[in-house]
Amino acid sequence: MRNGTKKPSPNCVLLMIVSLFLISGALRFGGMGFAVANEANPSAKATQAAVDDAPKTAQHTETLLQIIATRTAELDKKEQELLERSLSLNAAEVLIEQNLVRMAEAEKALAETISRVDGAAEGDLDRLTSVYESMKPKVAASLFEQMTPDFAAGFLSRMSPQSAANIMSGLSAEAGYAISVVLAGRHVNTPTR
């Protein structure tokens, strides 16, 4: 040890620091230190102003909390509306898909019905054409005289050329000419490509 001074022990130094902190805290919390701090520290005045404005700040905070609560309620309501709208759209989409499936099934059934009807009508025309072809040409010609030229031309176009010629030879000149005009003009407006 130099100069004959004794070095303080670490425990002693620690005890002194703790004591100073305790005294400082007691003074500040006891009220005495606050007045001294105001005089010595200008920022303490700002702290005092903040303490004085605390009721205003609390009121402002309450207003902000009310605004936030109102906005949150509005957003929750809009979210609920969007959810309901989304559910409605999903339900409508499912309904549309079901209707499209039903419509496709109905179209298929209608196409099958039309095909059967067309097939049946075609079969009927084929049978009737066979009946006319098997008739004696003079008897068939008398029937064709009574038909409109379009109707008669339809049957004659389905017959073999020999049967059609035999029936046409038994027609009057006017009826034969009218039917020939219809037969010749049937495919005039058909596109070539």
PDB file of N, CA and C in Angstrom, residues 85-99:
ATOM      1  N   ARG A  85     -71.952 -12.855 -48.907  1.00  0.00           N
ATOM      2  CA  ARG A  85     -72.001 -12.726 -50.365  1.00  0.00           C
ATOM      3  C   ARG A  85     -71.233 -13.867 -51.028  1.00  0.00           C
ATOM      4  N   SER A  86     -70.090 -14.206 -50.454  1.00  0.00           N
ATOM      5  CA  SER A  86     -69.287 -15.307 -50.995  1.00  0.00           C
ATOM      6  C   SER A  86     -70.060 -16.622 -50.912  1.00  0.00           C
ATOM      7  N   LEU A  87     -70.734 -16.831 -49.778  1.00  0.00           N
ATOM      8  CA  LEU A  87     -71.534 -18.053 -49.634  1.00  0.00           C
ATOM      9  C   LEU A  87     -72.676 -18.072 -50.638  1.00  0.00           C
ATOM     10  N   SER A  88     -73.312 -16.902 -50.855  1.00  0.00           N
ATOM     11  CA  SER A  88     -74.397 -16.819 -51.838  1.00  0.00           C
ATOM     12  C   SER A  88     -73.880 -17.106 -53.241  1.00  0.00           C
ATOM     13  N   LEU A  89     -72.710 -16.540 -53.560  1.00  0.00           N
ATOM     14  CA  LEU A  89     -72.128 -16.780 -54.880  1.00  0.00           C
ATOM     15  C   LEU A  89     -71.761 -18.248 -55.062  1.00  0.00           C
ATOM     16  N   ASN A  90     -71.226 -18.849 -54.017  1.00  0.00           N
ATOM     17  CA  ASN A  90     -70.890 -20.274 -54.103  1.00  0.00           C
ATOM     18  C   ASN A  90     -72.145 -21.113 -54.314  1.00  0.00           C
ATOM     19  N   ALA A  91     -73.217 -20.763 -53.588  1.00  0.00           N
ATOM     20  CA  ALA A  91     -74.472 -21.503 -53.741  1.00  0.00           C
ATOM     21  C   ALA A  91     -75.029 -21.305 -55.153  1.00  0.00           C
ATOM     22  N   ALA A  92     -74.960 -20.073 -55.656  1.00  0.00           N
ATOM     23  CA  ALA A  92     -75.440 -19.803 -57.018  1.00  0.00           C
ATOM     24  C   ALA A  92     -74.597 -20.553 -58.039  1.00  0.00           C
ATOM     25  N   GLU A  93     -73.304 -20.609 -57.812  1.00  0.00           N
ATOM     26  CA  GLU A  93     -72.409 -21.325 -58.732  1.00  0.00           C
ATOM     27  C   GLU A  93     -72.758 -22.809 -58.762  1.00  0.00           C
ATOM     28  N   VAL A  94     -73.017 -23.387 -57.597  1.00  0.00           N
ATOM     29  CA  VAL A  94     -73.397 -24.803 -57.532  1.00  0.00           C
ATOM     30  C   VAL A  94     -74.717 -25.015 -58.262  1.00  0.00           C
ATOM     31  N   LEU A  95     -75.671 -24.098 -58.054  1.00  0.00           N
ATOM     32  CA  LEU A  95     -76.969 -24.201 -58.713  1.00  0.00           C
ATOM     33  C   LEU A  95     -76.824 -24.083 -60.229  1.00  0.00           C
ATOM     34  N   ILE A  96     -75.970 -23.167 -60.675  1.00  0.00           N
ATOM     35  CA  ILE A  96     -75.741 -23.006 -62.112  1.00  0.00           C
ATOM     36  C   ILE A  96     -75.124 -24.267 -62.697  1.00  0.00           C
ATOM     37  N   GLU A  97     -74.144 -24.826 -61.985  1.00  0.00           N
ATOM     38  CA  GLU A  97     -73.515 -26.054 -62.470  1.00  0.00           C
ATOM     39  C   GLU A  97     -74.534 -27.193 -62.549  1.00  0.00           C
ATOM     40  N   GLN A  98     -75.399 -27.291 -61.541  1.00  0.00           N
ATOM     41  CA  GLN A  98     -76.443 -28.328 -61.569  1.00  0.00           C
ATOM     42  C   GLN A  98     -77.386 -28.105 -62.743  1.00  0.00           C
ATOM     43  N   ASN A  99     -77.766 -26.833 -62.969  1.00  0.00           N
ATOM     44  CA  ASN A  99     -78.659 -26.527 -64.089  1.00  0.00           C
ATOM     45  C   ASN A  99     -77.990 -26.813 -65.427  1.00  0.00           C
TER      46      ASN A  99
END
